[in-house]
Each structure stands twice: as structure tokens, then as C-alpha cells.
PDB file of C-alpha atoms and ligand atoms in Angstrom:
ATOM      1  CA  MET A   1      85.441 102.733  71.343  1.00 91.00           C
ATOM      2  CA  GLU A   2      85.427 105.880  73.381  1.00 91.00           C
ATOM      3  CA  LEU A   3      82.960 108.153  75.052  1.00 89.00           C
ATOM      4  CA  GLN A   4      83.456 111.556  76.667  1.00 90.00           C
ATOM      5  CA  TYR A   5      81.875 112.279  80.017  1.00 91.00           C
ATOM      6  CA  GLN A   6      82.686 115.351  82.112  1.00 88.00           C
ATOM      7  CA  GLY A   7      86.151 115.621  80.636  1.00 87.00           C
ATOM      8  CA  ARG A   8      86.909 111.933  81.024  1.00 88.00           C
ATOM      9  CA  THR A   9      87.424 109.401  78.303  1.00 89.00           C
ATOM     10  CA  LEU A  10      85.570 106.173  78.916  1.00 91.00           C
ATOM     11  CA  THR A  11      86.728 103.200  76.870  1.00 92.00           C
ATOM     12  CA  TYR A  12      84.268 100.484  76.037  1.00 94.00           C
ATOM     13  CA  VAL A  13      83.935  97.377  73.895  1.00 93.00           C
ATOM     14  CA  ILE A  14      80.726  95.852  72.633  1.00 94.00           C
ATOM     15  CA  ASN A  15      80.116  92.140  72.671  1.00 92.00           C
ATOM     16  CA  ARG A  16      77.139  91.044  70.620  1.00 93.00           C
ATOM     17  CA  LYS A  17      75.219  88.334  72.383  1.00 91.00           C
ATOM     18  CA  ASN A  18      71.938  86.612  71.984  1.00 91.00           C
ATOM     19  CA  MET A  19      70.256  88.336  74.890  1.00 88.00           C
ATOM     20  CA  LYS A  20      67.289  90.602  75.467  1.00 88.00           C
ATOM     21  CA  THR A  21      68.835  93.508  77.360  1.00 89.00           C
ATOM     22  CA  VAL A  22      72.059  95.468  77.405  1.00 90.00           C
ATOM     23  CA  ARG A  23      74.438  94.536  80.211  1.00 91.00           C
ATOM     24  CA  VAL A  24      77.497  96.457  81.303  1.00 92.00           C
ATOM     25  CA  ARG A  25      80.485  95.412  83.375  1.00 91.00           C
ATOM     26  CA  VAL A  26      83.563  97.339  84.402  1.00 89.00           C
ATOM     27  CA  LYS A  27      86.456  94.913  84.454  1.00 86.00           C
ATOM     28  CA  GLU A  28      89.851  95.039  86.078  1.00 79.00           C
ATOM     29  CA  ASP A  29      91.394  96.169  82.774  1.00 82.00           C
ATOM     30  CA  GLY A  30      89.640  99.518  83.229  1.00 86.00           C
ATOM     31  CA  ILE A  31      87.473  98.937  80.161  1.00 91.00           C
ATOM     32  CA  ILE A  32      83.694  98.969  80.079  1.00 93.00           C
ATOM     33  CA  HIS A  33      82.486  95.676  78.633  1.00 93.00           C
ATOM     34  CA  VAL A  34      79.044  95.955  77.084  1.00 93.00           C
ATOM     35  CA  SER A  35      77.016  92.890  76.209  1.00 93.00           C
ATOM     36  CA  ALA A  36      74.234  93.813  73.825  1.00 93.00           C
ATOM     37  CA  PRO A  37      71.665  92.070  71.671  1.00 93.00           C
ATOM     38  CA  PRO A  38      72.352  92.169  67.924  1.00 92.00           C
ATOM     39  CA  ALA A  39      69.473  94.606  67.395  1.00 91.00           C
ATOM     40  CA  ALA A  40      70.753  97.299  69.770  1.00 92.00           C
ATOM     41  CA  SER A  41      72.217 100.174  67.727  1.00 93.00           C
ATOM     42  CA  GLU A  42      75.498 101.795  68.616  1.00 93.00           C
ATOM     43  CA  ALA A  43      73.713 105.088  69.263  1.00 94.00           C
ATOM     44  CA  PHE A  44      71.414 103.314  71.702  1.00 93.00           C
ATOM     45  CA  ILE A  45      74.370 101.785  73.525  1.00 94.00           C
ATOM     46  CA  ARG A  46      76.158 105.151  73.768  1.00 94.00           C
ATOM     47  CA  ARG A  47      73.016 106.739  75.152  1.00 94.00           C
ATOM     48  CA  PHE A  48      72.702 103.908  77.644  1.00 92.00           C
ATOM     49  CA  LEU A  49      76.320 104.358  78.759  1.00 94.00           C
ATOM     50  CA  LEU A  50      75.899 108.132  79.098  1.00 93.00           C
ATOM     51  CA  GLU A  51      72.804 107.695  81.224  1.00 93.00           C
ATOM     52  CA  ASN A  52      74.799 105.466  83.568  1.00 92.00           C
ATOM     53  CA  ALA A  53      78.089 107.334  83.269  1.00 93.00           C
ATOM     54  CA  ALA A  54      78.221 108.552  86.864  1.00 92.00           C
ATOM     55  CA  GLU A  55      78.013 104.987  88.169  1.00 92.00           C
ATOM     56  CA  LEU A  56      80.538 103.776  85.572  1.00 92.00           C
ATOM     57  CA  VAL A  57      83.015 106.458  86.635  1.00 92.00           C
ATOM     58  CA  ARG A  58      82.598 105.373  90.235  1.00 90.00           C
ATOM     59  CA  LEU A  59      83.355 101.740  89.283  1.00 90.00           C
ATOM     60  CA  LEU A  60      86.349 102.785  87.162  1.00 89.00           C
ATOM     61  CA  ASP A  61      87.729 104.781  90.084  1.00 87.00           C
ATOM     62  CA  ASN A  62      87.455 101.665  92.237  1.00 83.00           C
ATOM     63  CA  VAL A  63      89.513  99.709  89.711  1.00 83.00           C
ATOM     64  CA  GLU A  64      92.159 102.450  89.776  1.00 83.00           C
ATOM     65  CA  LYS A  65      92.194 102.395  93.551  1.00 77.00           C
ATOM     66  CA  ARG A  66      92.636  98.628  93.649  1.00 74.00           C
ATOM     67  CA  LYS A  67      95.561  98.931  91.234  1.00 73.00           C
ATOM     68  CA  ALA A  68      97.162 101.606  93.397  1.00 70.00           C
ATOM     69  CA  ASP A  69      96.726  99.338  96.408  1.00 72.00           C
ATOM     70  CA  ALA A  70      98.263  96.352  94.635  1.00 80.00           C
ATOM     71  CA  PRO A  71     101.557  95.390  96.285  1.00 87.00           C
ATOM     72  CA  ASP A  72     104.722  95.857  94.230  1.00 90.00           C
ATOM     73  CA  TYR A  73     106.748  93.178  96.069  1.00 95.00           C
ATOM     74  CA  THR A  74     109.915  95.236  96.411  1.00 95.00           C
ATOM     75  CA  ASP A  75     112.193  95.098  99.449  1.00 95.00           C
ATOM     76  CA  GLY A  76     110.547  97.104 102.235  1.00 95.00           C
ATOM     77  CA  SER A  77     107.133  97.232 100.554  1.00 93.00           C
ATOM     78  CA  ALA A  78     103.991  95.986 102.230  1.00 94.00           C
ATOM     79  CA  PHE A  79     101.168  93.650 101.250  1.00 94.00           C
ATOM     80  CA  PRO A  80      97.732  93.240 102.840  1.00 93.00           C
ATOM     81  CA  HIS A  81      97.215  90.327 105.210  1.00 96.00           C
ATOM     82  CA  LEU A  82      94.206  89.600 107.441  1.00 96.00           C
ATOM     83  CA  GLY A  83      93.158  93.228 107.539  1.00 93.00           C
ATOM     84  CA  GLY A  84      96.640  94.557 108.322  1.00 94.00           C
ATOM     85  CA  THR A  85      99.840  94.796 106.323  1.00 94.00           C
ATOM     86  CA  ILE A  86     103.065  92.841 106.321  1.00 96.00           C
ATOM     87  CA  THR A  87     106.351  94.354 105.249  1.00 96.00           C
ATOM     88  CA  LEU A  88     108.802  92.442 103.116  1.00 96.00           C
ATOM     89  CA  CYS A  89     112.436  92.017 104.049  1.00 96.00           C
ATOM     90  CA  PHE A  90     114.612  90.590 101.283  1.00 97.00           C
ATOM     91  CA  HIS A  91     117.475  88.221 102.091  1.00 95.00           C
ATOM     92  CA  ALA A  92     120.024  87.604  99.371  1.00 92.00           C
ATOM     93  CA  ALA A  93     121.129  84.253 100.799  1.00 93.00           C
ATOM     94  CA  PRO A  94     118.780  81.256 100.834  1.00 93.00           C
ATOM     95  CA  CYS A  95     116.670  81.185 103.995  1.00 92.00           C
ATOM     96  CA  PRO A  96     113.278  79.816 104.936  1.00 94.00           C
ATOM     97  CA  THR A  97     110.361  82.238 104.814  1.00 96.00           C
ATOM     98  CA  VAL A  98     109.791  83.442 108.364  1.00 96.00           C
ATOM     99  CA  ARG A  99     107.370  85.958 109.782  1.00 96.00           C
ATOM    100  CA  ARG A 100     108.517  88.010 112.755  1.00 96.00           C
ATOM    101  CA  GLU A 101     105.809  90.336 113.972  1.00 94.00           C
ATOM    102  CA  ASP A 102     104.730  92.342 110.927  1.00 95.00           C
ATOM    103  CA  THR A 103     107.749  91.569 108.787  1.00 97.00           C
ATOM    104  CA  LEU A 104     108.103  88.652 106.434  1.00 97.00           C
ATOM    105  CA  HIS A 105     111.669  87.578 105.818  1.00 97.00           C
ATOM    106  CA  ILE A 106     112.086  85.957 102.443  1.00 97.00           C
ATOM    107  CA  PHE A 107     114.812  84.717 100.171  1.00 96.00           C
ATOM    108  CA  ALA A 108     114.373  87.021  97.172  1.00 96.00           C
ATOM    109  CA  ARG A 109     116.338  89.378  94.992  1.00 94.00           C
ATOM    110  CA  THR A 110     113.612  90.526  92.583  1.00 95.00           C
ATOM    111  CA  PRO A 111     109.912  91.400  92.886  1.00 95.00           C
ATOM    112  CA  ASP A 112     109.065  88.269  90.875  1.00 95.00           C
ATOM    113  CA  GLU A 113     110.906  86.049  93.342  1.00 95.00           C
ATOM    114  CA  ALA A 114     109.311  87.922  96.216  1.00 96.00           C
ATOM    115  CA  GLN A 115     105.818  87.537  94.804  1.00 95.00           C
ATOM    116  CA  LEU A 116     106.351  83.796  94.491  1.00 95.00           C
ATOM    117  CA  ALA A 117     107.688  83.489  98.041  1.00 96.00           C
ATOM    118  CA  VAL A 118     104.825  85.570  99.433  1.00 96.00           C
ATOM    119  CA  ARG A 119     102.295  83.481  97.573  1.00 94.00           C
ATOM    120  CA  GLN A 120     103.710  80.213  98.890  1.00 95.00           C
ATOM    121  CA  TRP A 121     103.653  81.615 102.391  1.00 96.00           C
ATOM    122  CA  GLU A 122     100.088  82.952 101.989  1.00 95.00           C
ATOM    123  CA  ILE A 123      98.883  79.579 100.732  1.00 94.00           C
ATOM    124  CA  SER A 124     100.347  77.669 103.662  1.00 95.00           C
ATOM    125  CA  GLU A 125      98.873  80.232 106.095  1.00 96.00           C
ATOM    126  CA  CYS A 126      95.552  80.008 104.313  1.00 97.00           C
ATOM    127  CA  VAL A 127      95.422  76.194 104.488  1.00 97.00           C
ATOM    128  CA  GLU A 128      96.113  76.248 108.228  1.00 97.00           C
ATOM    129  CA  LEU A 129      93.719  79.068 108.996  1.00 98.00           C
ATOM    130  CA  TYR A 130      90.797  77.746 106.952  1.00 97.00           C
ATOM    131  CA  LYS A 131      91.257  74.317 108.552  1.00 98.00           C
ATOM    132  CA  CYS A 132      90.949  75.813 112.037  1.00 98.00           C
ATOM    133  CA  ILE A 133      88.000  78.057 111.233  1.00 98.00           C
ATOM    134  CA  ASN A 134      86.245  75.199 109.437  1.00 98.00           C
ATOM    135  CA  ARG A 135      86.418  72.989 112.512  1.00 98.00           C
ATOM    136  CA  GLU A 136      85.412  75.794 114.821  1.00 98.00           C
ATOM    137  CA  VAL A 137      82.345  76.807 112.784  1.00 98.00           C
ATOM    138  CA  TYR A 138      81.359  73.155 112.336  1.00 98.00           C
ATOM    139  CA  GLU A 139      81.555  72.519 116.085  1.00 98.00           C
ATOM    140  CA  HIS A 140      79.540  75.656 116.782  1.00 98.00           C
ATOM    141  CA  PHE A 141      76.696  74.471 114.511  1.00 98.00           C
ATOM    142  CA  ARG A 142      76.758  70.982 116.072  1.00 98.00           C
ATOM    143  CA  LYS A 143      76.737  72.415 119.559  1.00 98.00           C
ATOM    144  CA  GLU A 144      73.612  74.371 118.669  1.00 98.00           C
ATOM    145  CA  GLY A 145      72.022  71.117 117.506  1.00 98.00           C
ATOM    146  CA  PHE A 146      72.308  71.565 113.720  1.00 97.00           C
ATOM    147  CA  GLU A 147      73.125  68.561 111.549  1.00 95.00           C
ATOM    148  CA  VAL A 148      75.893  69.876 109.333  1.00 97.00           C
ATOM    149  CA  PRO A 149      78.803  67.885 107.910  1.00 97.00           C
ATOM    150  CA  LEU A 150      82.407  68.835 108.596  1.00 98.00           C
ATOM    151  CA  ALA A 151      82.962  70.543 105.255  1.00 98.00           C
ATOM    152  CA  HIS A 152      85.633  69.506 102.833  1.00 98.00           C
ATOM    153  CA  ILE A 153      87.315  72.838 102.093  1.00 97.00           C
ATOM    154  CA  GLN A 154      88.576  73.695  98.653  1.00 96.00           C
ATOM    155  CA  ILE A 155      90.727  76.789  98.408  1.00 95.00           C
ATOM    156  CA  LYS A 156      90.315  78.619  95.141  1.00 92.00           C
ATOM    157  CA  GLU A 157      91.189  81.959  93.689  1.00 89.00           C
ATOM    158  CA  MET A 158      87.892  83.350  92.485  1.00 85.00           C
ATOM    159  CA  ILE A 159      87.109  86.715  90.936  1.00 81.00           C
ATOM    160  CA  SER A 160      83.440  87.193  91.651  1.00 83.00           C
ATOM    161  CA  ARG A 161      82.630  85.283  94.818  1.00 91.00           C
ATOM    162  CA  TRP A 162      84.061  84.763  98.263  1.00 95.00           C
ATOM    163  CA  GLY A 163      82.776  81.280  98.844  1.00 95.00           C
ATOM    164  CA  SER A 164      80.344  78.653  97.654  1.00 95.00           C
ATOM    165  CA  CYS A 165      78.726  75.609  99.150  1.00 94.00           C
ATOM    166  CA  THR A 166      77.723  72.321  97.550  1.00 95.00           C
ATOM    167  CA  ALA A 167      75.413  70.934 100.194  1.00 93.00           C
ATOM    168  CA  ALA A 168      74.984  67.535  98.519  1.00 93.00           C
ATOM    169  CA  THR A 169      78.692  66.687  98.678  1.00 96.00           C
ATOM    170  CA  GLY A 170      79.598  68.614 101.832  1.00 96.00           C
ATOM    171  CA  ARG A 171      82.045  70.816  99.963  1.00 97.00           C
ATOM    172  CA  ILE A 172      82.752  74.461 100.555  1.00 97.00           C
ATOM    173  CA  SER A 173      84.932  76.488  98.215  1.00 96.00           C
ATOM    174  CA  MET A 174      86.699  79.380  99.843  1.00 96.00           C
ATOM    175  CA  ASN A 175      88.381  82.243  98.060  1.00 95.00           C
ATOM    176  CA  PHE A 176      92.101  82.491  98.695  1.00 93.00           C
ATOM    177  CA  ARG A 177      91.916  86.284  98.329  1.00 92.00           C
ATOM    178  CA  LEU A 178      90.013  86.521 101.611  1.00 96.00           C
ATOM    179  CA  MET A 179      93.419  86.268 103.285  1.00 95.00           C
ATOM    180  CA  ARG A 180      93.758  90.031 102.733  1.00 93.00           C
ATOM    181  CA  TYR A 181      90.699  90.782 104.860  1.00 95.00           C
ATOM    182  CA  PRO A 182      90.116  90.755 108.618  1.00 96.00           C
ATOM    183  CA  ILE A 183      89.649  87.329 110.105  1.00 97.00           C
ATOM    184  CA  GLU A 184      86.110  88.299 111.190  1.00 97.00           C
ATOM    185  CA  SER A 185      85.176  88.688 107.524  1.00 97.00           C
ATOM    186  CA  ILE A 186      86.583  85.221 106.800  1.00 98.00           C
ATOM    187  CA  TYR A 187      84.456  83.838 109.647  1.00 98.00           C
ATOM    188  CA  GLY A 188      81.491  85.573 108.028  1.00 98.00           C
ATOM    189  CA  VAL A 189      82.013  83.701 104.759  1.00 97.00           C
ATOM    190  CA  PHE A 190      82.402  80.385 106.621  1.00 98.00           C
ATOM    191  CA  TYR A 191      79.194  80.989 108.577  1.00 98.00           C
ATOM    192  CA  HIS A 192      77.410  81.991 105.392  1.00 98.00           C
ATOM    193  CA  GLU A 193      78.454  78.831 103.571  1.00 97.00           C
ATOM    194  CA  TYR A 194      77.735  76.536 106.538  1.00 98.00           C
ATOM    195  CA  THR A 195      74.250  78.052 106.787  1.00 98.00           C
ATOM    196  CA  HIS A 196      73.729  76.889 103.195  1.00 97.00           C
ATOM    197  CA  PHE A 197      73.944  73.280 104.441  1.00 97.00           C
ATOM    198  CA  LEU A 198      70.586  73.980 106.095  1.00 97.00           C
ATOM    199  CA  HIS A 199      69.084  76.551 103.703  1.00 97.00           C
ATOM    200  CA  GLN A 200      70.145  76.421 100.076  1.00 95.00           C
ATOM    201  CA  ASP A 201      68.720  79.854  99.318  1.00 95.00           C
ATOM    202  CA  HIS A 202      69.022  83.378 100.695  1.00 96.00           C
ATOM    203  CA  SER A 203      65.575  83.335 102.279  1.00 97.00           C
ATOM    204  CA  PRO A 204      64.668  85.163 105.495  1.00 98.00           C
ATOM    205  CA  GLN A 205      65.103  81.799 107.285  1.00 98.00           C
ATOM    206  CA  PHE A 206      68.638  81.591 105.909  1.00 98.00           C
ATOM    207  CA  TYR A 207      69.544  85.019 107.269  1.00 98.00           C
ATOM    208  CA  ALA A 208      67.767  84.406 110.565  1.00 98.00           C
ATOM    209  CA  LEU A 209      69.936  81.342 111.169  1.00 98.00           C
ATOM    210  CA  LEU A 210      73.104  82.997 109.883  1.00 98.00           C
ATOM    211  CA  LEU A 211      72.633  86.001 112.182  1.00 98.00           C
ATOM    212  CA  ARG A 212      71.809  83.759 115.107  1.00 98.00           C
ATOM    213  CA  MET A 213      75.058  81.854 114.573  1.00 98.00           C
ATOM    214  CA  TYR A 214      77.146  84.933 113.751  1.00 98.00           C
ATOM    215  CA  PRO A 215      75.451  88.122 114.989  1.00 98.00           C
ATOM    216  CA  GLU A 216      78.217  90.350 113.590  1.00 97.00           C
ATOM    217  CA  TYR A 217      77.756  88.956 110.093  1.00 97.00           C
ATOM    218  CA  ARG A 218      76.445  92.100 108.404  1.00 97.00           C
ATOM    219  CA  ARG A 219      79.209  94.317 109.705  1.00 96.00           C
ATOM    220  CA  TRP A 220      82.016  92.078 108.491  1.00 96.00           C
ATOM    221  CA  ASP A 221      80.311  91.094 105.275  1.00 95.00           C
ATOM    222  CA  ALA A 222      79.883  94.773 104.351  1.00 94.00           C
ATOM    223  CA  LEU A 223      83.659  95.033 104.246  1.00 91.00           C
ATOM    224  CA  LEU A 224      83.827  92.477 101.450  1.00 91.00           C
ATOM    225  CA  LYS A 225      81.361  94.268  99.211  1.00 82.00           C
TER     226      LYS A 225
HETATM  227 ZN1   ZN B 301      75.007  82.316  99.715  1.00 81.91          ZN
END
């Protein structure tokens, strides 16, 4: 279904759900997904969308921007890595993936091959980096006298969260996609999740401890929003 707003066409789909209120999400497909109770009329939903159209347009623009920023994995193109960019250099003959300064040399002839090689490289970098940061953050908490376990890190690709902590089992899940952001932001997520070993909520005590352990938290976390 479509809706006109200031010369733009907004596309939306309605999902009927057993819920009390109307909820709206802009997804990566550039479509507005509306969850609505069975009783909400279509006219009501359209009115609701129009009332919030300015915000929806802003979210849709963000999706467009992310798509434009998405790497195309061609020879000479760049992809984001730890807050900077790395340029791809294709090699037609088999060779190991090697990074020299800001260039990644890969054995690839097509964007599909390149994407695969980049991903393998990113994963191995991610495993190494998260291992180091994990130990460092753990030791920092211990040094300050806090009883935290050395977390078992699970690397996941998540859409809606950067990390999560299961205090009972000592596990922390970390989003693989953080590898595109500055290392300080990755530290921020580690400190956030480690603080959950001591406070399982987002109470003022939680933030007091988090900011004590990582005073720059808010600055680097803002970048992930
Ligand atoms: Zn949290």
C-alpha cells in the first residue's frame, strides 16, 4: 500500500497482530512495516502514518544512506573497517589474504569472491580483536576489585543489538558488525556488557559503574546509535 507525503511515495504493509496499539518499523527493505490490532481501520492507520510521516521519511533516508554506503566489493573499492576504510586489491592468481597498510590484497576475480574473502578476513580479525579486548576489560574490572568472570565471547551477526550479556553463564554475545566502527566504540560495548555482570539492569548504578570504568562511554556509544 502507498501513501503520499510531500511529493514522496511511502510504501507500507500492514500486519494484523493481537496487540493493543499500532507499531511501526522502517526496515532495511525501505518499506514501512505496520503492526496493528485487528480492530484498527485502514483509515486510522493511514492517519497515524501521516501524523508520523516526517519521522518515517527521516528513517527511510537513513536506510537509503546505508545502502549507498554498502561496499560493492569491486577491485579498488573500499569497505569500512574499525572506523576507517580498507581498499581492495584483486589478485587473479591464488594468494593468501594480506593487509598492507590500508589495502587488502585478496585472491578474487568477481565481487562475490571478494565479498567472501573479505568476510573470512574480517572474521579472523574479529576473533583476535575481541579476544584481546575481552581480556583487557576483564583485567581492568578485576584490578578495580570487581568480581567478574572472564567472559566466554560469542560472535554473532545481529540486526538490532550490539551486544548482550548472560550473567548466569558468563557469556557475552558481540555483534560482528561492530568491526566497521572505531575500536573505542567496540570497547564501549564490552564495558557495557561486563557492567551487566554486576548490574543486570540499566539503573543509575549501572551507568555510574560503566562510566567509572569507561569515562568516554557516552561519546563512543553515541556513534553506534
Ligand atoms: Zn545493556
